[in-house]
Amino acid sequence: MDIKELEKLLELRGEPKFRLEQIKKAIFQDGVFSFAEISTISKGLREALDEEIKILSFVPKKVLQAQDGQSIKALLELTDGNLIETVLISPKPGFWSACISCQVGCAMGCRFCATGKIGFIRNLTAEEITDQILFWRQYIKKNLKFKIKNLKLTDIVFMGMGEPFQNWPEVRKSLKDLIDPKLFGFGSRNISVSTSGIGEGIENFGKEFPQINLAISLHFASDKKRSNFMPVNKKYNLENLKKALQKYFENSNRKVFIEYIMLDGINDSREDALELANFLKSVGKLQLLHVNLIRYNTTSENLKPSSGNATQKFRNYLLQNNINVTIRKSLGSEIQGACGQLAGK
Ligand code: SAH
Ligand code: SF4
């Protein structure tokens, strides 16, 4: 929803100031599908707005619901024909978390990631980013038979396509709109931004949004392995990442999530666990670091997920080293809507 455009149109028509607030509430909080539904404004204005302005900046092409009802993926076509994906995940009944994209494709080229394989196509605008939330609010309202009052889209994670700190100006603007009480009104603590480890991005984020959650896609705790699978590590290596996290903690006291995908025979040995524990200890603030062990969702022929047994063992090594760790359940793999499987298909 282009709020500036809406503002301009209302001004041109000589509408009073409070009109904008009424319309913003209907769109951002009540999840209306069209201006025609906004009963608090006149019929003439509703029709004029529906003719001149669109609520969503894309057209939904396909929506896939997983059998277990716990995840739903949407394929969205942007006005220039590019495709992005967003996923709605329900970690517990009645609560929904939206996983949103911030770029078409991604330049970082991580070898295990389907989005990385596409390469970078373009940045999304703040509007295209936040419209994914509007889309899900509308979808929940229409399909899941919830009443407006308990629309329980509670959390947002920037874990769809793209690297948030490579599109910082627009991601920053989208975060401001998401936490603006007059727009989306999410609590900072219900939003998480995930990065592959762009040093200055992490620092700026901590300064500006110390209450929004940060997740680091670490996956490897040795520079050699990390650079091999994540080219970003050649520019921002582990030493650099460590410094960025230390700077981050000067501004924020929030827990940081360390994402670690479990790859069979690659990063799941006892040595790998010890290396990870040592790296995290070197950052300091160990109580604020929390490792999530993630099942690798197959995207490449020659990489395999670690077994459940290896994952348990890995977790135990970390626990023995006083590292906070959880094995994360993967939702959405059956609809190719799990992390790293988003490729705009
Ligand atoms: N670009 C950002 C955010 C999007 S990726 C980042 O990398 O953090 C979202 C998460 O999915 C990241 O933690 C990413 O490393 C992980 N991921 C990528 N490919 C995956 C795969 N095949 N299986 C499981 N997780 C994957
Ligand atoms: Fe980009 Fe994240 Fe995928 Fe790496 S894991 S290619 S940074 S989207």
Coordinates of C-alpha atoms and ligand atoms in Angstrom, one line a residue:
M1 CA 0.0 0.0 0.0
D2 CA 1.5 3.3 -1.1
I3 CA 0.6 5.6 1.8
K4 CA 2.1 8.7 0.2
E5 CA 0.0 8.2 -2.9
L6 CA -3.1 7.7 -0.7
E7 CA -2.3 10.9 1.2
K8 CA -1.9 12.8 -2.1
L9 CA -5.2 11.6 -3.5
L10 CA -7.1 12.6 -0.3
E11 CA -5.5 16.0 -0.3
L12 CA -6.4 16.6 -3.9
R13 CA -10.0 15.7 -3.1
G14 CA -10.0 18.1 -0.2
E15 CA -10.7 15.4 2.4
P16 CA -10.2 16.3 6.1
K17 CA -7.0 15.0 7.8
F18 CA -8.8 12.3 9.9
R19 CA -9.9 10.6 6.7
L20 CA -6.4 9.3 6.2
E21 CA -6.3 7.8 9.7
Q22 CA -9.7 6.1 9.2
I23 CA -8.5 4.5 6.0
K24 CA -5.1 3.5 7.4
K25 CA -6.8 1.7 10.3
A26 CA -9.1 -0.2 7.9
I27 CA -6.2 -1.3 5.7
F28 CA -3.5 -2.0 8.2
Q29 CA -5.4 -3.2 11.2
D30 CA -8.7 -4.6 9.9
G31 CA -7.2 -6.2 6.8
V32 CA -9.8 -5.0 4.3
F33 CA -9.5 -6.2 0.7
S34 CA -10.7 -3.1 -1.1
F35 CA -11.7 0.4 -0.4
A36 CA -15.3 -0.6 -1.1
E37 CA -15.4 -2.4 2.3
I38 CA -14.5 0.7 4.3
S39 CA -17.9 1.6 5.7
T40 CA -16.6 4.7 7.6
I41 CA -16.1 6.6 4.4
S42 CA -18.5 7.8 1.7
K43 CA -19.5 5.7 -1.3
G44 CA -18.1 8.3 -3.7
L45 CA -14.7 8.3 -2.0
R46 CA -14.6 4.4 -1.9
E47 CA -15.2 4.2 -5.6
A48 CA -12.7 6.9 -6.5
L49 CA -10.0 5.2 -4.4
D50 CA -10.7 1.7 -5.8
E51 CA -10.3 3.1 -9.2
E52 CA -7.1 5.0 -8.6
I53 CA -5.1 3.1 -6.2
K54 CA -4.3 -0.6 -5.3
I55 CA -4.0 -1.9 -1.8
L56 CA -1.4 -4.6 -2.8
S57 CA 1.6 -3.9 -5.0
F58 CA 1.5 -7.5 -6.4
V59 CA -0.9 -10.2 -7.6
P60 CA -1.0 -13.5 -5.8
K61 CA -0.3 -16.2 -8.4
K62 CA -0.5 -19.4 -6.3
V63 CA -1.2 -20.3 -2.7
L64 CA -0.1 -23.7 -1.4
Q65 CA -1.3 -25.1 1.9
A66 CA 0.6 -27.9 3.6
Q67 CA -1.5 -31.0 4.5
D68 CA -0.8 -30.5 8.2
G69 CA -2.2 -27.0 7.9
Q70 CA 0.8 -25.6 9.6
S71 CA 2.3 -23.7 6.7
I72 CA 1.1 -21.9 3.6
K73 CA 3.2 -20.5 0.8
A74 CA 2.2 -17.8 -1.6
L75 CA 3.8 -16.9 -4.9
L76 CA 3.4 -13.3 -5.7
E77 CA 3.8 -11.5 -9.0
L78 CA 5.2 -8.0 -8.8
T79 CA 4.2 -5.3 -11.2
D80 CA 7.4 -5.9 -13.3
G81 CA 6.6 -9.6 -13.6
N82 CA 9.2 -10.8 -11.1
L83 CA 8.1 -13.4 -8.6
I84 CA 8.7 -13.5 -4.9
E85 CA 7.5 -15.9 -2.2
T86 CA 6.3 -15.5 1.4
V87 CA 5.3 -18.2 3.8
L88 CA 2.9 -18.3 6.7
I89 CA 3.9 -20.7 9.4
S90 CA 1.9 -21.7 12.5
P91 CA 4.3 -22.9 15.2
K92 CA 1.4 -23.5 17.6
P93 CA -2.4 -23.5 17.0
G94 CA -3.9 -20.1 16.5
F95 CA -0.5 -18.3 16.2
W96 CA 0.9 -17.4 12.8
S97 CA 4.3 -16.1 11.9
A98 CA 5.0 -14.6 8.4
C99 CA 8.3 -15.3 6.7
I100 CA 8.8 -12.5 4.2
S101 CA 11.2 -11.7 1.4
C102 CA 13.2 -8.5 0.9
Q103 CA 14.8 -9.1 -2.5
V104 CA 14.0 -10.9 -5.7
G105 CA 16.8 -13.5 -5.5
C106 CA 20.0 -12.9 -3.5
A107 CA 23.5 -12.0 -4.4
M108 CA 25.2 -13.9 -1.5
G109 CA 25.3 -17.2 -3.3
C110 CA 25.2 -19.6 -0.3
R111 CA 25.7 -23.1 -1.8
F112 CA 22.9 -24.7 0.3
C113 CA 20.2 -22.1 -0.5
A114 CA 17.7 -22.2 -3.4
T115 CA 17.4 -18.4 -3.4
G116 CA 21.1 -18.1 -3.6
K117 CA 21.1 -20.2 -6.8
I118 CA 18.9 -17.6 -8.6
G119 CA 21.4 -14.8 -8.0
F120 CA 20.4 -11.2 -7.4
I121 CA 17.6 -9.8 -9.5
R122 CA 16.4 -6.7 -7.7
N123 CA 15.7 -5.1 -4.3
L124 CA 12.1 -4.9 -3.1
T125 CA 10.6 -1.6 -2.1
A126 CA 9.5 -1.1 1.5
E127 CA 5.9 -1.2 0.2
E128 CA 6.5 -4.6 -1.5
I129 CA 8.0 -5.9 1.7
T130 CA 5.2 -4.8 4.0
D131 CA 2.5 -5.7 1.5
Q132 CA 3.4 -9.3 2.2
I133 CA 2.0 -8.8 5.7
L134 CA -1.1 -7.1 4.4
F135 CA -1.6 -10.0 2.0
W136 CA -1.4 -12.5 4.9
R137 CA -3.8 -10.4 7.1
Q138 CA -6.3 -10.5 4.2
Y139 CA -5.7 -14.2 3.6
I140 CA -6.2 -15.1 7.2
K141 CA -9.4 -13.0 7.4
K142 CA -10.8 -14.6 4.2
N143 CA -9.7 -18.2 4.6
L144 CA -9.1 -19.1 8.1
K145 CA -12.4 -17.7 9.5
F146 CA -10.8 -15.7 12.2
K147 CA -12.6 -12.7 13.5
I148 CA -10.8 -9.4 12.9
K149 CA -10.2 -9.0 16.6
N150 CA -8.1 -12.1 17.0
L151 CA -6.2 -12.0 13.8
K152 CA -3.2 -13.7 15.3
L153 CA -0.5 -13.0 12.8
T154 CA 1.8 -12.3 15.7
D155 CA 5.4 -12.6 14.4
I156 CA 7.4 -11.6 11.4
V157 CA 10.7 -13.0 10.3
F158 CA 12.9 -11.7 7.5
M159 CA 13.9 -15.2 6.4
G160 CA 12.4 -15.3 3.0
M161 CA 14.3 -14.5 -0.2
G162 CA 17.1 -12.0 0.0
E163 CA 19.7 -10.5 2.4
P164 CA 18.2 -7.7 4.5
F165 CA 21.4 -5.8 5.0
Q166 CA 22.0 -5.7 1.2
N167 CA 18.7 -3.7 0.9
W168 CA 19.0 -1.7 4.1
P169 CA 17.3 1.5 3.1
E170 CA 14.1 -0.3 2.1
V171 CA 14.2 -2.9 4.9
R172 CA 14.8 -0.1 7.4
K173 CA 11.7 1.8 6.1
S174 CA 9.6 -1.4 6.2
L175 CA 10.7 -2.0 9.8
K176 CA 9.6 1.5 10.8
D177 CA 6.2 0.9 9.2
L178 CA 5.8 -2.5 10.8
I179 CA 6.3 -1.1 14.3
D180 CA 4.4 2.1 13.7
P181 CA 1.3 1.9 16.0
K182 CA -0.7 3.9 13.4
L183 CA 0.2 1.4 10.6
F184 CA 0.9 -2.3 11.4
G185 CA 1.5 -1.9 15.1
F186 CA 3.7 -4.9 15.6
G187 CA 5.9 -5.0 18.7
S188 CA 9.6 -4.9 18.0
R189 CA 10.1 -8.0 19.9
N190 CA 7.8 -9.9 17.5
I191 CA 10.0 -9.1 14.5
S192 CA 13.3 -10.9 13.6
V193 CA 15.8 -10.0 11.0
S194 CA 18.2 -12.7 9.7
T195 CA 21.5 -12.0 8.1
S196 CA 24.3 -14.0 6.5
G197 CA 26.7 -11.7 8.5
I198 CA 27.2 -8.3 6.9
G199 CA 29.3 -6.5 9.5
E200 CA 28.2 -2.9 9.2
G201 CA 24.6 -4.0 8.7
I202 CA 24.6 -5.7 12.1
E203 CA 26.1 -2.7 13.8
N204 CA 23.6 -0.2 12.2
F205 CA 20.7 -2.5 12.9
G206 CA 21.7 -2.7 16.6
K207 CA 21.9 1.1 16.8
E208 CA 18.6 1.8 15.2
F209 CA 16.5 -1.2 16.3
P210 CA 17.9 -2.5 19.5
Q211 CA 14.6 -4.2 20.4
I212 CA 14.1 -6.1 17.1
N213 CA 15.5 -9.6 17.2
L214 CA 18.6 -10.5 15.2
A215 CA 19.4 -13.9 13.8
I216 CA 22.8 -14.7 12.3
S217 CA 23.1 -17.5 9.7
L218 CA 26.4 -18.8 10.9
H219 CA 26.3 -22.5 9.9
F220 CA 30.1 -22.9 10.0
A221 CA 32.5 -21.9 12.7
S222 CA 35.7 -22.3 10.7
D223 CA 36.6 -19.7 8.1
K224 CA 37.7 -22.3 5.6
K225 CA 34.4 -24.2 5.6
R226 CA 32.3 -21.0 5.9
S227 CA 34.0 -19.4 2.9
N228 CA 33.6 -22.5 0.9
F229 CA 29.8 -22.6 1.4
M230 CA 29.1 -18.9 2.0
P231 CA 31.1 -16.6 -0.2
V232 CA 30.0 -13.7 2.1
N233 CA 32.6 -15.0 4.5
K234 CA 35.4 -14.0 2.2
K235 CA 34.6 -10.3 2.9
Y236 CA 33.1 -10.6 6.4
N237 CA 35.0 -13.4 8.0
L238 CA 34.4 -14.8 11.5
E239 CA 36.7 -12.3 13.1
N240 CA 34.7 -9.5 11.5
L241 CA 31.5 -11.1 12.5
K242 CA 32.7 -11.4 16.1
K243 CA 33.6 -7.7 16.2
A244 CA 30.2 -6.8 14.7
L245 CA 28.4 -8.8 17.4
Q246 CA 30.4 -7.2 20.1
K247 CA 29.5 -3.8 18.7
Y248 CA 25.9 -4.9 18.5
F249 CA 25.8 -5.8 22.2
E250 CA 26.9 -2.3 23.0
N251 CA 23.5 -1.2 21.9
S252 CA 21.3 -4.1 22.5
N253 CA 20.7 -6.6 25.3
R254 CA 18.5 -8.9 23.3
K255 CA 19.2 -12.5 22.7
V256 CA 20.8 -13.2 19.3
F257 CA 19.9 -16.3 17.5
I258 CA 22.7 -18.3 15.8
E259 CA 21.3 -20.3 12.9
Y260 CA 23.1 -23.5 12.1
I261 CA 22.0 -25.9 9.4
M262 CA 23.1 -29.5 10.0
L263 CA 24.9 -30.9 7.0
D264 CA 25.8 -34.5 7.0
G265 CA 29.5 -35.1 7.3
I266 CA 30.2 -31.4 6.7
N267 CA 29.6 -29.4 9.8
D268 CA 28.1 -31.9 12.3
S269 CA 31.1 -33.5 14.0
R270 CA 32.3 -33.2 17.6
E271 CA 35.1 -30.9 16.3
D272 CA 32.6 -28.7 14.6
A273 CA 30.6 -28.4 17.8
L274 CA 33.7 -27.5 19.8
E275 CA 34.8 -25.0 17.1
L276 CA 31.3 -23.4 17.3
A277 CA 31.4 -23.3 21.1
N278 CA 34.8 -21.6 21.1
F279 CA 33.7 -19.1 18.5
L280 CA 30.7 -18.2 20.6
K281 CA 32.7 -17.9 23.8
S282 CA 35.1 -15.6 22.0
V283 CA 32.2 -13.2 21.3
G284 CA 31.5 -12.9 25.0
K285 CA 27.9 -12.4 26.3
L286 CA 27.4 -16.2 26.0
Q287 CA 24.1 -16.0 27.9
L288 CA 22.7 -13.8 25.1
L289 CA 23.6 -16.2 22.3
H290 CA 21.2 -19.0 21.4
V291 CA 22.0 -21.6 18.8
N292 CA 19.2 -23.0 16.6
L293 CA 20.1 -26.3 15.0
I294 CA 18.1 -26.4 11.7
R295 CA 17.4 -29.4 9.5
Y296 CA 18.8 -28.9 6.1
N297 CA 16.1 -28.8 3.5
T298 CA 17.5 -30.5 0.4
T299 CA 18.2 -28.1 -2.4
S300 CA 21.3 -29.6 -3.9
E301 CA 22.2 -33.1 -5.1
N302 CA 25.4 -33.5 -3.1
L303 CA 24.4 -32.1 0.3
K304 CA 22.4 -34.2 2.8
P305 CA 20.8 -33.3 6.1
S306 CA 22.5 -34.7 9.2
S307 CA 20.7 -37.6 10.9
G308 CA 18.5 -37.1 13.9
N309 CA 21.1 -38.9 16.0
A310 CA 24.0 -36.8 14.8
T311 CA 21.9 -33.7 15.5
Q312 CA 21.2 -34.8 19.1
K313 CA 24.9 -35.6 19.7
F314 CA 25.8 -32.2 18.3
R315 CA 23.4 -30.5 20.6
N316 CA 24.8 -32.4 23.6
Y317 CA 28.3 -31.4 22.8
L318 CA 27.1 -27.8 22.8
L319 CA 25.2 -28.2 26.1
Q320 CA 28.3 -29.7 27.7
N321 CA 30.1 -26.5 26.7
N322 CA 27.4 -24.3 28.3
I323 CA 26.0 -23.2 25.0
N324 CA 22.2 -22.5 24.8
V325 CA 20.8 -24.6 22.0
T326 CA 17.5 -25.8 20.6
I327 CA 16.8 -28.2 17.7
R328 CA 14.4 -26.4 15.5
K329 CA 11.5 -28.1 13.9
S330 CA 11.3 -27.5 10.2
L331 CA 7.9 -26.5 9.0
G332 CA 6.8 -26.2 5.4
S333 CA 9.3 -28.5 3.6
E334 CA 6.5 -30.4 1.9
I335 CA 5.4 -27.3 0.0
Q336 CA 9.0 -26.2 -0.6
G337 CA 8.2 -23.3 1.7
A338 CA 10.9 -24.0 4.2
C339 CA 14.0 -21.9 4.7
G340 CA 16.3 -22.0 1.8
Q341 CA 13.7 -23.5 -0.6
L342 CA 12.2 -20.3 -1.8
A343 CA 13.1 -20.0 -5.4
G344 CA 10.0 -18.2 -6.9
K345 CA 8.4 -21.3 -8.4
Ligands
SAH1 N1 19.6 -14.0 3.7 C1 19.3 -14.1 5.1 C2 17.8 -14.3 5.4 C3 17.1 -15.3 4.5 S1 17.6 -17.0 4.6 C4 20.1 -15.1 5.8 O1 20.8 -15.9 5.1 O2 20.1 -15.1 7.0 C5 16.7 -17.7 5.9 C6 17.4 -18.8 6.7 O3 17.3 -20.0 5.9 C7 18.9 -18.6 6.9 O4 19.3 -18.9 8.2 C8 19.5 -19.5 5.9 O5 20.8 -19.7 6.1 C9 18.6 -20.7 5.9 N2 18.7 -21.6 4.9 C10 19.1 -21.4 3.6 N3 19.1 -22.5 2.9 C11 18.6 -23.5 3.7 C12 18.3 -24.9 3.5 N4 18.5 -25.4 2.3 N5 17.8 -25.6 4.5 C13 17.6 -25.0 5.7 N6 17.9 -23.7 6.0 C14 18.4 -22.9 5.0
SF4_2 FE1 21.0 -15.2 0.4 FE2 20.4 -16.0 2.9 FE3 20.1 -17.7 0.8 FE4 22.5 -17.0 1.6 S1 21.0 -18.1 2.8 S2 21.9 -17.0 -0.5 S3 22.2 -14.8 2.2 S4 19.0 -15.8 1.1

